[in-house]
XYZ file of C-alpha atoms in Angstrom:
728
model
C -2.271 -2.963 98.671
C -3.775 -6.429 99.277
C -7.380 -7.369 99.833
C -7.985 -9.214 103.143
C -8.348 -12.930 102.507
C -7.222 -12.899 98.885
C -3.708 -13.313 97.515
C -4.031 -10.277 95.242
C -0.900 -8.119 95.389
C -1.006 -5.080 93.112
C 2.232 -4.610 91.242
C 3.209 -8.239 91.832
C 0.599 -10.711 90.642
C -1.999 -8.233 89.403
C -2.372 -4.759 87.984
C -5.387 -3.776 90.100
C -7.620 -5.426 92.669
C -11.226 -4.305 92.571
C -14.776 -5.571 92.714
C -17.445 -6.536 90.239
C -20.945 -5.705 91.405
C -22.227 -8.411 89.075
C -20.490 -11.040 86.947
C -21.696 -13.900 84.759
C -19.736 -16.456 82.709
C -20.783 -16.848 79.092
C -19.981 -20.400 78.093
C -19.489 -21.052 74.379
C -19.767 -18.571 71.597
C -23.504 -18.708 70.906
C -24.071 -17.327 74.411
C -21.330 -14.700 74.178
C -22.397 -13.414 70.765
C -26.050 -13.277 71.845
C -25.137 -11.328 74.977
C -22.820 -9.030 73.007
C -25.555 -8.335 70.443
C -27.972 -7.433 73.230
C -25.549 -5.005 74.898
C -24.489 -3.338 71.647
C -28.134 -2.822 70.703
C -28.655 -1.059 74.061
C -25.532 1.129 73.867
C -26.057 4.884 74.134
C -22.664 6.524 74.628
C -19.657 4.468 73.569
C -18.461 1.050 72.444
C -14.854 -0.145 72.640
C -13.855 -3.434 71.024
C -10.273 -4.648 71.419
C -9.305 -7.958 69.888
C -6.898 -10.310 68.208
C -9.484 -10.138 65.427
C -12.684 -8.183 64.742
C -14.283 -9.688 61.651
C -16.989 -7.615 59.957
C -18.780 -10.696 58.556
C -19.724 -12.415 61.823
C -23.405 -13.098 62.588
C -23.873 -12.634 66.305
C -27.342 -14.171 66.586
C -28.991 -17.065 64.780
C -32.361 -18.810 64.476
C -35.336 -17.298 66.297
C -33.173 -14.635 67.941
C -32.116 -13.406 64.511
C -35.635 -13.618 63.065
C -37.192 -11.691 65.965
C -34.520 -8.990 66.327
C -35.055 -5.445 65.080
C -31.300 -4.921 65.100
C -29.105 -6.476 62.376
C -27.371 -9.737 63.244
C -24.066 -9.198 61.385
C -21.715 -7.173 63.585
C -20.678 -4.633 60.927
C -24.341 -4.000 60.061
C -25.183 -3.819 63.766
C -22.500 -1.229 64.545
C -23.383 0.792 61.435
C -27.065 0.672 62.444
C -26.220 1.783 65.985
C -23.927 4.590 64.748
C -26.540 5.908 62.292
C -29.336 5.571 64.837
C -27.349 7.604 67.374
C -24.866 10.033 65.738
C -23.578 11.024 69.207
C -22.315 7.542 70.033
C -18.604 6.841 69.524
C -17.442 3.378 68.524
C -13.774 2.386 68.665
C -12.377 -0.797 67.112
C -8.778 -1.804 67.931
C -7.627 -4.935 66.102
C -4.224 -6.583 65.865
C -2.584 -5.574 62.600
C -0.428 -8.505 61.508
C -2.534 -11.199 59.901
C -0.478 -12.764 57.115
C -0.073 -16.013 59.062
C -3.872 -16.254 59.342
C -4.673 -15.264 55.759
C -7.295 -17.978 55.241
C -9.351 -16.984 58.309
C -8.952 -13.222 58.696
C -10.024 -10.240 56.636
C -6.826 -9.041 55.010
C -7.902 -5.398 54.598
C -9.734 -5.077 57.906
C -9.458 -1.315 58.385
C -10.602 -0.516 54.851
C -13.502 -2.942 55.155
C -14.689 -1.410 58.431
C -14.217 2.159 57.167
C -16.278 1.340 54.104
C -19.083 -0.417 56.003
C -19.546 2.037 58.873
C -20.198 5.797 59.397
C -17.618 8.318 60.563
C -18.423 7.839 64.263
C -17.014 4.297 63.998
C -13.217 4.513 64.109
C -10.978 1.546 63.315
C -7.274 1.302 64.170
C -4.835 -1.561 63.609
C -2.372 -2.220 66.432
C 1.134 -2.698 65.030
C 3.055 -2.034 68.268
C 3.521 -5.683 69.285
C 7.083 -7.083 69.116
C 8.025 -9.432 66.290
C 6.626 -12.901 67.037
C 4.037 -11.668 69.547
C 0.361 -10.859 69.131
C -2.318 -8.564 70.559
C -4.266 -11.220 72.437
C -6.525 -9.260 74.790
C -10.251 -9.650 74.004
C -12.303 -6.842 75.556
C -15.595 -5.112 74.790
C -16.814 -2.154 76.878
C -20.322 -0.716 76.521
C -21.049 2.805 77.875
C -18.280 2.355 80.494
C -20.831 0.295 82.449
C -20.533 -3.249 81.093
C -17.396 -5.128 80.074
C -16.927 -8.469 78.315
C -13.562 -10.222 78.607
C -12.171 -13.708 78.239
C -10.995 -16.010 75.472
C -13.340 -15.038 72.644
C -12.882 -12.751 69.662
C -15.471 -11.734 67.110
C -13.819 -13.957 64.555
C -14.348 -16.818 62.146
C -14.625 -20.476 63.221
C -15.742 -19.541 66.746
C -19.533 -19.853 66.937
C -20.974 -22.972 68.557
C -23.689 -24.006 70.997
C -23.193 -25.742 74.326
C -24.383 -29.112 73.036
C -21.654 -29.062 70.338
C -23.371 -31.272 67.735
C -21.142 -33.467 65.596
C -22.341 -31.612 62.506
C -23.882 -28.148 62.303
C -24.787 -26.061 59.272
C -24.341 -22.928 61.420
C -20.668 -23.720 62.006
C -19.663 -22.322 58.639
C -16.246 -20.711 58.186
C -14.088 -19.503 55.284
C -13.043 -23.100 54.553
C -16.491 -24.616 55.038
C -17.922 -26.349 58.088
C -15.644 -26.554 61.119
C -15.852 -28.877 64.106
C -17.148 -28.319 67.650
C -15.440 -25.438 69.466
C -15.572 -24.533 73.148
C -14.736 -21.162 74.680
C -15.528 -19.006 77.721
C -16.090 -15.269 78.144
C -17.556 -13.328 81.056
C -19.564 -10.125 81.484
C -19.018 -7.750 84.416
C -20.514 -4.603 85.898
C -19.295 -2.346 88.699
C -15.956 -0.726 89.609
C -13.990 -3.341 87.624
C -15.379 -1.798 84.432
C -13.498 1.449 85.121
C -10.235 -0.491 85.294
C -10.932 -2.144 81.973
C -11.914 1.253 80.551
C -8.553 2.677 81.620
C -6.666 -0.253 80.071
C -8.526 -0.013 76.767
C -7.991 3.742 76.491
C -4.303 3.291 77.177
C -4.079 0.748 74.360
C -6.081 3.007 72.041
C -3.933 6.091 72.579
C -0.745 4.109 71.961
C -1.892 3.506 68.388
C -4.536 6.062 67.409
C -3.793 9.691 66.582
C -6.457 11.180 68.828
C -6.972 13.105 72.028
C -7.401 11.275 75.351
C -10.886 9.807 75.759
C -12.371 10.477 79.192
C -14.184 7.766 81.115
C -17.795 8.861 81.433
C -18.291 10.495 84.839
C -21.981 9.659 85.150
C -21.549 6.001 84.193
C -23.224 3.622 86.612
C -20.261 1.499 87.648
C -20.049 1.886 91.421
C -20.825 -0.747 94.053
C -24.101 1.013 94.912
C -25.473 0.943 91.367
C -27.850 -1.768 90.248
C -27.682 -3.756 87.025
C -26.774 -1.300 84.253
C -29.059 -0.717 81.278
C -26.565 -2.234 78.859
C -26.427 -5.542 80.747
C -27.364 -8.301 78.250
C -30.891 -9.675 78.332
C -31.441 -13.320 79.331
C -28.234 -13.546 81.402
C -28.821 -13.240 85.121
C -25.817 -12.388 87.323
C -24.058 -15.314 88.964
C -21.583 -13.462 91.140
C -22.422 -10.459 93.291
C -20.030 -8.039 95.000
C -17.196 -10.361 94.049
C -13.581 -9.420 94.653
C -11.564 -9.404 91.435
C -8.070 -8.785 90.157
C -6.803 -8.005 86.665
C -3.528 -9.670 85.691
C -1.758 -8.633 82.487
C 1.036 -9.725 80.246
C 2.654 -6.787 78.457
C 5.865 -7.302 76.486
C 8.640 -4.746 76.189
C 7.508 -2.465 73.372
C 8.370 1.144 72.585
C 9.953 1.646 76.011
C 6.896 0.282 77.831
C 7.995 -1.598 80.920
C 7.203 -5.323 80.473
C 4.688 -6.907 82.840
C 4.315 -10.605 83.771
C 1.434 -10.437 86.224
C -0.377 -13.391 84.605
C 2.630 -15.652 85.147
C 3.007 -14.562 88.766
C -0.711 -14.880 89.459
C -1.002 -18.420 88.090
C 1.991 -19.613 90.116
C 0.559 -18.008 93.263
C -2.878 -19.522 92.653
C -1.467 -23.030 92.208
C 0.247 -22.697 95.572
C -3.171 -22.029 97.208
C -4.799 -25.263 95.986
C -5.855 -27.901 98.515
C -8.293 -30.257 96.808
C -9.058 -29.601 93.094
C -7.373 -27.558 90.395
C -9.455 -27.474 87.244
C -7.871 -26.156 84.036
C -9.182 -25.883 80.519
C -6.847 -24.208 78.084
C -6.038 -24.116 74.394
C -2.339 -24.836 74.958
C -0.337 -26.373 77.804
C 3.294 -25.846 76.866
C 4.743 -23.786 79.719
C 6.970 -26.184 81.679
C 7.153 -23.798 84.641
C 3.393 -24.278 85.168
C 3.741 -28.078 84.974
C 6.528 -27.959 87.557
C 4.390 -25.813 89.895
C 1.449 -28.218 89.575
C 3.659 -31.247 90.228
C 5.248 -29.587 93.239
C 1.832 -28.734 94.706
C 0.554 -32.282 94.095
C 3.480 -33.608 96.127
C 2.888 -31.071 98.910
C -0.873 -31.805 99.159
C -1.718 -35.539 99.033
C -5.443 -34.784 98.705
C -5.011 -32.540 95.680
C -6.413 -33.553 92.254
C -5.592 -31.845 88.950
C -7.944 -31.993 85.955
C -6.770 -30.497 82.654
C -8.960 -30.317 79.535
C -7.481 -29.297 76.199
C -7.811 -30.201 72.518
C -7.177 -33.519 70.784
C -5.364 -32.939 67.518
C -3.123 -30.101 66.315
C -3.869 -27.816 63.374
C -0.870 -27.772 61.086
C 2.791 -28.594 61.467
C 3.724 -25.548 63.533
C 1.046 -26.221 66.151
C 1.957 -29.907 66.219
C 5.698 -29.502 66.693
C 5.501 -26.396 68.888
C 2.546 -26.993 71.216
C 1.747 -30.693 71.004
C 5.402 -31.696 71.307
C 5.640 -29.379 74.307
C 2.486 -30.924 75.795
C 4.260 -34.296 75.849
C 6.938 -32.791 78.068
C 4.304 -30.893 80.126
C 2.530 -34.199 80.851
C 5.766 -35.962 81.845
C 6.604 -33.197 84.321
C 3.047 -33.099 85.693
C 2.837 -36.864 86.306
C 6.384 -37.251 87.646
C 6.359 -39.346 90.872
C 2.670 -38.636 91.551
C -0.235 -41.096 91.796
C -1.705 -41.056 88.275
C -5.250 -41.462 89.641
C -4.997 -37.894 90.942
C -4.374 -36.344 87.528
C -6.354 -36.093 84.301
C -4.797 -34.508 81.229
C -7.553 -34.943 78.687
C -9.576 -33.973 75.643
C -13.361 -34.073 75.094
C -14.786 -36.121 72.211
C -17.957 -37.828 71.067
C -19.020 -40.810 68.956
C -22.757 -40.560 68.411
C -25.266 -43.324 67.770
C -24.687 -43.035 64.009
C -20.985 -43.711 64.556
C -19.952 -40.140 63.707
C -16.985 -38.881 65.721
C -15.985 -35.344 66.677
C -13.261 -33.823 68.848
C -14.061 -30.637 70.697
C -11.572 -27.850 70.062
C -10.791 -26.095 73.357
C -10.098 -22.375 72.978
C -10.981 -21.235 76.504
C -8.548 -20.092 79.205
C -10.112 -21.050 82.547
C -8.776 -22.173 85.923
C -10.487 -22.846 89.238
C -8.662 -23.322 92.536
C -10.970 -25.306 94.826
C -14.018 -23.077 95.311
C -11.861 -20.072 96.163
C -10.639 -18.654 92.822
C -11.899 -18.555 89.252
C -9.776 -17.318 86.349
C -11.425 -16.373 83.038
C -8.947 -14.774 80.693
C -7.109 -14.634 77.407
C -3.859 -16.322 78.484
C -2.807 -19.753 77.340
C -0.470 -21.852 79.462
C 2.263 -21.121 76.951
C 5.558 -19.260 76.881
C 4.252 -16.480 74.655
C 1.246 -15.774 76.895
C 3.473 -15.354 79.931
C 5.981 -12.966 78.313
C 5.442 -11.901 74.684
C 1.733 -11.429 73.887
C -0.566 -8.809 75.395
C -2.932 -10.663 77.733
C -5.591 -9.895 80.343
C -6.971 -12.379 82.883
C -9.733 -11.666 85.368
C -9.429 -13.531 88.669
C -12.505 -13.761 90.900
C -12.110 -14.554 94.585
C -14.778 -16.399 96.571
C -15.150 -13.716 99.202
C -18.661 -14.884 100.191
C -20.422 -18.226 100.484
C -22.603 -17.242 97.523
C -19.572 -16.541 95.303
C -17.741 -19.716 96.411
C -20.802 -21.731 95.487
C -20.786 -20.251 92.002
C -17.054 -20.885 91.503
C -17.753 -24.563 92.206
C -20.794 -24.436 89.938
C -18.670 -22.994 87.117
C -16.215 -25.893 87.384
C -18.967 -28.497 87.608
C -20.897 -26.938 84.715
C -17.862 -27.078 82.432
C -17.018 -30.656 83.403
C -20.649 -31.648 82.854
C -20.437 -30.313 79.299
C -17.226 -32.198 78.610
C -18.443 -35.526 80.073
C -22.084 -35.577 78.974
C -23.454 -35.481 82.529
C -25.774 -33.165 84.410
C -24.331 -30.432 86.600
C -25.862 -32.068 89.678
C -24.283 -35.472 88.968
C -20.943 -33.834 88.261
C -21.104 -31.903 91.544
C -21.611 -35.168 93.467
C -18.636 -36.806 91.732
C -16.440 -33.819 92.616
C -17.200 -34.412 96.313
C -15.698 -37.909 96.285
C -12.280 -38.631 97.786
C -10.687 -38.988 94.348
C -12.630 -36.625 92.038
C -10.197 -36.978 89.113
C -10.707 -40.733 88.887
C -14.437 -40.398 89.599
C -15.014 -37.931 86.785
C -13.296 -40.037 84.144
C -14.886 -43.366 85.151
C -18.426 -44.396 84.270
C -18.847 -42.003 81.350
C -21.827 -42.723 79.102
C -21.547 -43.887 75.514
C -22.728 -41.666 72.640
C -22.163 -38.472 74.605
C -19.112 -36.315 75.167
C -16.419 -38.018 77.245
C -12.986 -37.132 78.578
C -10.010 -39.208 77.441
C -6.387 -38.955 78.551
C -4.187 -37.333 75.891
C -1.567 -39.353 74.028
C 0.309 -36.839 71.903
C 2.983 -39.297 70.785
C 0.596 -40.376 68.009
C 1.012 -36.910 66.476
C 4.712 -36.234 66.954
C 7.912 -37.662 68.347
C 9.700 -34.324 68.109
C 11.314 -32.941 71.268
C 9.649 -29.817 72.638
C 12.858 -27.805 72.200
C 12.819 -27.393 68.408
C 12.723 -24.724 65.715
C 8.914 -24.797 65.503
C 8.620 -23.946 69.194
C 11.130 -21.111 68.944
C 8.996 -19.568 66.171
C 5.473 -20.368 67.423
C 5.873 -20.264 71.207
C 8.783 -17.933 71.948
C 9.480 -16.199 75.234
C 11.256 -13.261 73.608
C 10.757 -11.196 70.441
C 12.069 -12.946 67.352
C 14.169 -9.908 66.343
C 15.675 -7.152 68.488
C 17.876 -4.244 67.373
C 20.683 -2.746 69.493
C 20.230 0.837 70.692
C 22.774 3.613 71.344
C 22.693 3.003 75.111
C 23.755 -0.613 74.690
C 20.271 -2.039 75.218
C 18.091 -3.744 72.617
C 14.741 -2.697 71.182
C 12.337 -5.355 69.881
C 11.421 -5.023 66.230
C 7.681 -4.668 65.713
C 5.585 -7.072 63.737
C 5.513 -5.753 60.156
C 2.455 -3.724 59.285
C -0.135 -5.358 57.090
C 0.400 -2.629 54.496
C 4.156 -3.230 54.548
C 3.607 -6.937 54.065
C 1.275 -6.389 51.114
C 3.609 -3.859 49.465
C 6.464 -6.288 49.946
C 4.464 -9.088 48.342
C 3.560 -6.813 45.423
C 7.187 -5.764 44.899
C 8.283 -9.397 45.093
C 5.710 -10.491 42.511
C 6.692 -7.659 40.153
C 10.381 -8.501 40.613
C 9.725 -12.174 39.863
C 7.688 -11.346 36.750
C 10.315 -8.859 35.591
C 13.068 -11.369 36.188
C 11.214 -14.062 34.279
C 10.577 -11.705 31.360
C 14.242 -10.640 31.291
C 15.351 -14.270 31.456
C 12.964 -15.191 28.646
C 14.178 -12.329 26.456
C 17.798 -13.401 26.991
C 17.369 -17.156 26.895
C 14.573 -17.808 24.409
C 16.000 -17.054 20.996
C 12.662 -16.865 19.249
C 11.184 -14.340 21.710
C 12.170 -11.204 19.764
C 10.565 -8.967 17.159
C 12.906 -10.240 14.405
C 12.232 -13.894 15.201
C 8.474 -13.326 15.346
C 8.581 -11.515 12.002
C 10.536 -14.373 10.457
C 8.126 -16.929 11.913
C 5.102 -15.048 10.544
C 6.739 -14.585 7.146
C 6.932 -18.366 6.693
C 3.153 -18.683 7.085
C 2.207 -15.838 4.736
C 0.206 -17.067 1.781
C -0.444 -20.495 3.366
C -3.417 -22.121 5.078
C -1.530 -21.838 8.343
C -1.398 -18.025 8.348
C -4.278 -17.453 10.772
C -3.380 -20.379 13.116
C 0.201 -19.076 13.215
C -0.939 -15.568 14.183
C -3.271 -16.988 16.858
C -0.436 -19.095 18.281
C 1.896 -16.085 18.395
C -0.683 -13.961 20.259
C -1.501 -16.802 22.655
C 2.140 -17.476 23.590
C 2.974 -13.757 23.577
C 0.105 -13.056 25.970
C 1.243 -15.747 28.406
C 4.785 -14.276 28.329
C 3.526 -10.667 28.668
C 5.014 -9.771 25.275
C 3.938 -6.241 24.187
C 0.781 -6.460 22.060
C 1.731 -3.329 20.094
C 4.895 -5.029 18.828
C 2.834 -8.074 17.828
C 0.201 -5.951 16.066
C 2.798 -3.993 14.077
C 4.631 -7.218 13.192
C 1.431 -8.891 11.950
C 0.507 -5.790 9.918
C 4.003 -5.646 8.443
C 3.724 -9.254 7.251
C 0.066 -9.473 6.228
C -0.627 -5.898 5.117
C -3.056 -3.143 6.150
C -6.192 -5.245 5.547
C -5.536 -8.806 6.733
C -3.023 -7.638 9.352
C -5.630 -5.887 11.540
C -8.155 -8.727 10.992
C -5.667 -11.396 12.046
C -4.405 -9.137 14.820
C -7.801 -8.551 16.420
C -8.605 -12.290 16.319
C -5.273 -13.049 17.980
C -5.820 -10.326 20.568
C -9.269 -11.705 21.404
C -7.884 -15.223 21.848
C -5.055 -13.971 24.058
C -7.502 -11.853 26.063
C -9.831 -14.802 26.633
C -7.008 -17.120 27.744
C -5.512 -14.637 30.233
C -9.040 -13.743 31.413
C -9.578 -17.434 32.240
C -6.303 -17.599 34.191
C -7.298 -14.463 36.083
C -10.666 -15.993 36.942
C -8.943 -19.048 38.443
C -6.512 -16.888 40.426
C -9.299 -14.626 41.660
C -11.300 -17.547 42.948
C -8.141 -18.818 44.664
C -7.862 -15.699 46.830
C -6.367 -12.760 44.913
C -9.606 -10.799 45.329
C -9.083 -11.039 49.075
C -5.504 -9.786 48.805
C -6.655 -6.867 46.665
C -8.978 -5.589 49.349
C -11.878 -3.121 49.150
C -10.010 -0.566 47.030
C -9.534 -3.121 44.276
C -13.131 -4.165 44.823
C -14.257 -0.567 44.254
C -12.314 -0.431 40.971
C -13.827 -3.791 40.105
C -17.341 -2.432 40.617
C -16.629 0.614 38.444
C -15.319 -1.684 35.715
C -18.383 -3.872 36.003
C -20.776 -0.905 35.921
C -19.095 0.722 32.936
C -19.421 -2.544 30.991
C -18.498 -2.759 27.318
C -17.816 0.967 26.911
C -15.575 1.023 29.976
C -13.515 -1.886 28.700
C -13.287 -0.257 25.261
C -12.006 2.949 26.855
C -9.381 1.048 28.839
C -8.286 -0.769 25.681
C -7.824 2.487 23.789
C -5.671 3.976 26.540
C -2.133 2.550 26.881
C -2.309 2.584 30.694
C -1.157 -0.968 31.490
C 0.372 -4.001 29.763
C -2.117 -5.858 27.579
C -1.768 -9.205 29.399
C -1.992 -7.567 32.832
C -5.314 -5.937 31.894
C -6.602 -9.342 30.744
C -5.470 -10.968 33.988
C -7.023 -8.300 36.222
C -10.279 -8.438 34.237
C -10.466 -12.171 34.949
C -10.008 -11.533 38.658
C -12.779 -8.919 38.516
C -16.521 -9.533 38.317
C -17.006 -8.449 34.689
C -18.403 -11.071 32.321
C -16.338 -12.642 29.532
C -18.730 -11.505 26.763
C -18.678 -7.898 28.008
C -14.928 -7.987 28.235
C -14.357 -9.401 24.758
C -16.923 -7.050 23.181
C -15.237 -4.069 24.837
C -11.844 -5.380 23.768
C -12.992 -5.606 20.148
C -14.482 -2.095 20.127
C -11.464 -0.640 21.876
C -8.728 -2.406 19.931
C -9.949 -2.777 16.354
C -9.839 0.948 15.394
C -6.288 1.387 16.779
C -5.418 -1.957 15.189
C -6.240 -0.427 11.768
C -3.943 2.509 12.566
C -1.229 0.079 13.697
C -1.802 -1.799 10.440
C -1.042 1.351 8.475
C 2.052 1.960 10.591
C 3.306 -1.615 10.325
C 2.673 -1.858 6.597
C 4.259 1.563 6.038
C 7.405 0.498 7.877
C 7.637 -2.558 5.645
C 7.069 -0.494 2.486
C 9.698 2.050 3.522
C 12.284 -0.721 3.793
C 11.178 -2.226 0.466
C 10.459 0.971 -1.506
C 11.238 4.226 0.312
C 9.268 7.110 -1.169
C 7.293 10.205 -0.097
C 4.125 8.130 -0.461
C 5.193 5.378 1.947
C 6.601 7.912 4.400
C 3.314 9.848 4.295
C 1.424 6.598 5.037
C 3.660 6.046 8.076
C 3.170 9.605 9.331
C -0.579 9.387 8.656
C -0.828 6.101 10.544
C 1.016 7.497 13.574
C -1.168 10.641 13.562
C -4.321 8.500 13.257
C -3.104 6.311 16.112
C -2.541 9.383 18.301
C -5.910 10.865 17.372
C -7.670 7.644 18.350
C -5.954 7.643 21.750
C -6.881 11.302 22.278
C -10.442 10.653 21.087
C -10.821 7.650 23.358
C -9.789 9.738 26.378
C -12.368 12.372 25.439
C -15.039 9.756 24.897
C -14.299 7.948 28.170
C -14.451 11.227 30.117
C -17.732 12.206 28.411
C -19.248 8.805 29.050
C -18.345 8.832 32.751
C -19.713 12.377 33.204
C -22.907 11.381 31.406
C -23.408 8.346 33.665
C -22.770 10.425 36.789
C -25.255 13.031 35.590
C -27.899 10.381 34.950
C -27.255 8.854 38.390
C -27.623 12.263 40.069
C -30.916 12.940 38.259
C -32.183 9.497 39.264
C -31.329 10.146 42.932
C -33.086 13.531 42.775
C -36.207 11.859 41.399
C -36.152 9.272 44.177
C -35.671 12.007 46.778
């Protein structure tokens, strides 16, 4: 079925054609997050959030808005507040699972973090159904089945910025510190279109979650006759009214789901409708098919101008050689045999009056075709967005004079931001015979300006290279043959699988190194250590020798029990334990320091909230907890030291607990070690009884430490319960 006047063809270039009673673009993240905060705070029935990322740490509102709001500003606090305030509300979070490639920006243990921070009526699921190499790239939020947000923005790190995009901003603070200006576009809709989004989101949810179908609310106000819904965000008046819309998707072949390339078909069809101005702003422009379609239309329509706005410099080698190298080829195809005054392929930058420069990062996915069509979506002009990622673009058609006027306003507003002009001045320039040349000429100094891209300064690689095949593929990276002779794409590995694999790899490497050391280092054996210690006995170097042995042994994960028995065997039942505990404390402190460095470098993040919970228990139990752990042979000595350094416990607490937990068993080990030596030198019932007594004492101390640790934990829990009763 096609809508009269529009090019929308369901099943060809779109999934559904519908209408939005109201629609408003939300330009740049400060506006989107503010609007999202407002709608979430108003929610009464349900909230669905689907995204490439959903980061629990993000502050949605800042400044006066944050100071004056009764609702929390951080999204995890906001959703927890909403869920506790209204136990009948259901909140569903669907986030892409695979995140290893984005370790520095994304929360590694997202599900566990959300489960820990929110009540039971907030359910989090990680989507692992995407084929290898692809990503879940749709960004959708639905409130009460009455309001939907969709476009290019996730609730993620390094996204927030205001429309003026200052060169420096303390509020632009990400995991790696301050980031530069970033531009993006989302939109909010009400009306029948919301039901279509609600159907799409529920389909995605049921593919991953183990739950019953979730009905769309029957009494939701999302018909053409309904007014502005209650959950519509404050401070954002509708731009479009009764506007015809279409939803175009990209869905890859996954788990026998039929692939869909509606986005690709829609963009090609839209380009063929252009007469005067095509405006594009997009994160990536690497799809040569799109460049060919633009060039062909430029040749067919002599009055047509094309304006493309993207980013200046690539982030990392993969982006450079995959997308920037491809943009060189995209530009060549676009400009081929066409008057260059009719085309701008540009980036937006600023050099302020203090001489500070900044380049605006473009993350939006927007296209306008004259004043007839406006696309706000999630799709880049890349291979992966056309075939491999899950995408959703909303296309609005200028079915009335009012809506056509606002499509033109959207284009002019965006160009005004990128060129430092007013919307009114930009609108006048766009009416000239050659709007592309007019918009790039006469730009003012010390404001944002558009400049033609020159990607050869970043790379001379051809676009057809290994980086592109990995970063911007058209097909899944790995596919397995099936019994019917077809092929099934292999899914992206689950985050849990990745982490288990990393853990197994680390253990295998450590085990291999220890085996290699035991076979290759002649002095790393009990006999060699005994001989080395024997040479120092009775000299001034006895204690330094023991300390050196413990220090090196700790770094090589050599068993501390073997060291303790060896030291006792050489230095006797008195000085052996004394030297041993000093060596153990030195080894503990050194490995603790290494653990502290590793923890600060990111191992705490890899460990996730479960490790954090253990960390908190260790910190709360303090000296006694460490002593109990030391008495129990539950993990290698050096590993405990390393993990303690990664944790939040203090060095003094750790060493004090180590002393209390190790010195009593050290005395028992001293008796055992000395008894072994005496048996070899002078076997007798007396020396054998010392050995048996030492082993029994050692066992009793382990048993006693278990009893004591259990009693101590029960006592603390009892005290905590009494304290809570008193507060209640």
